[in-house]
Amino acid sequence: MKNEMHVEFSSVSENEAFARVTVGSFVAQLDPTMDELTEIKTVVSEAVTNAIIHGYNNEPGHYVSITCTLDEDAVELTIKDEGIGINNVDEARQPLYTSKPELERSGMGFTIIENFMDNLEIISLPESGTTVHMKKQLSKKTVSK
Ligand SMILES: Nc1ncnc2c1ncn2[C@@H]1O[C@H](COP(=O)(O)OP(=O)(O)OP(=O)(O)O)[C@@H](O)[C@H]1O
Ligand SMILES: [Mg+2]
């Protein structure tokens, strides 16, 4: 059975925890392992933080959206902003690359996402925003309902 949820929220850092918990509760119905759940919540935090601090330069008054689709034991996540976009996606994906070293970012967000998910796709256009699309196959088989 396919199941989907969509949420949209203001670009304020308080909503990072909201996003983690919301996606975590939705994915819980697939009965993930504790590690899988932690990994999914971590990638949500990374992508939402990126949308807020990079996409929107920490300005409130914009929106971040999340779509999460569950299909059998697979989780698909799309996290989207309409912020400044990324000039060079290949460079941004490199471990340790950060455009904000002054904020003590470590440049590891996309690397963490790549490690925790099976697939990471970044679609970004300067001045029109960034869409981060991720997929993960869960190990545990659940009884179909
Ligand atoms: N949503 C986004 N909008 C605009 N630029 C982005 C976005 N997400 C990432 N970037 C760019 O990609 C770079 C790499 O992102 P990544 O998450 O790997 O590192 P970081 O956010 O700089 O540091 P860390 O995640 O370790 O705190 C960022 O420094 C930023 O330049
Ligand atoms: Mg980051």
Short mmCIF file of C-alpha atoms in Angstrom, two decimals, residues 2 17-18 31 33 43 55 58 64 72 74 82 100 109 112 120 129 132 136-137 141-142:
data_model
loop_
_atom_site.label_atom_id
_atom_site.label_comp_id
_atom_site.label_asym_id
_atom_site.label_seq_id
_atom_site.Cartn_x
_atom_site.Cartn_y
_atom_site.Cartn_z
CA LYS A 2 1.27 3.46 -0.89
CA ALA A 17 12.70 19.41 15.52
CA PHE A 18 9.10 19.51 14.31
CA ASP A 31 8.19 -0.60 11.74
CA THR A 33 14.68 -0.47 13.19
CA VAL A 43 18.69 13.34 7.08
CA GLY A 55 18.43 28.49 1.05
CA ASN A 58 18.20 32.30 8.04
CA VAL A 64 10.04 24.68 3.54
CA GLU A 72 5.97 -1.25 0.77
CA ALA A 74 10.66 2.02 0.88
CA GLU A 82 12.40 28.33 -2.92
CA LYS A 100 29.48 29.19 5.43
CA GLY A 109 25.35 17.46 5.59
CA ILE A 112 25.73 12.24 5.89
CA LEU A 120 20.26 11.31 -3.10
CA GLY A 129 15.45 27.08 -4.98
CA VAL A 132 16.48 17.35 -2.28
CA LYS A 136 15.78 4.47 1.47
CA GLN A 137 14.78 0.83 1.44
CA LYS A 141 9.56 -6.68 6.11
CA THR A 142 6.18 -5.79 7.57
#
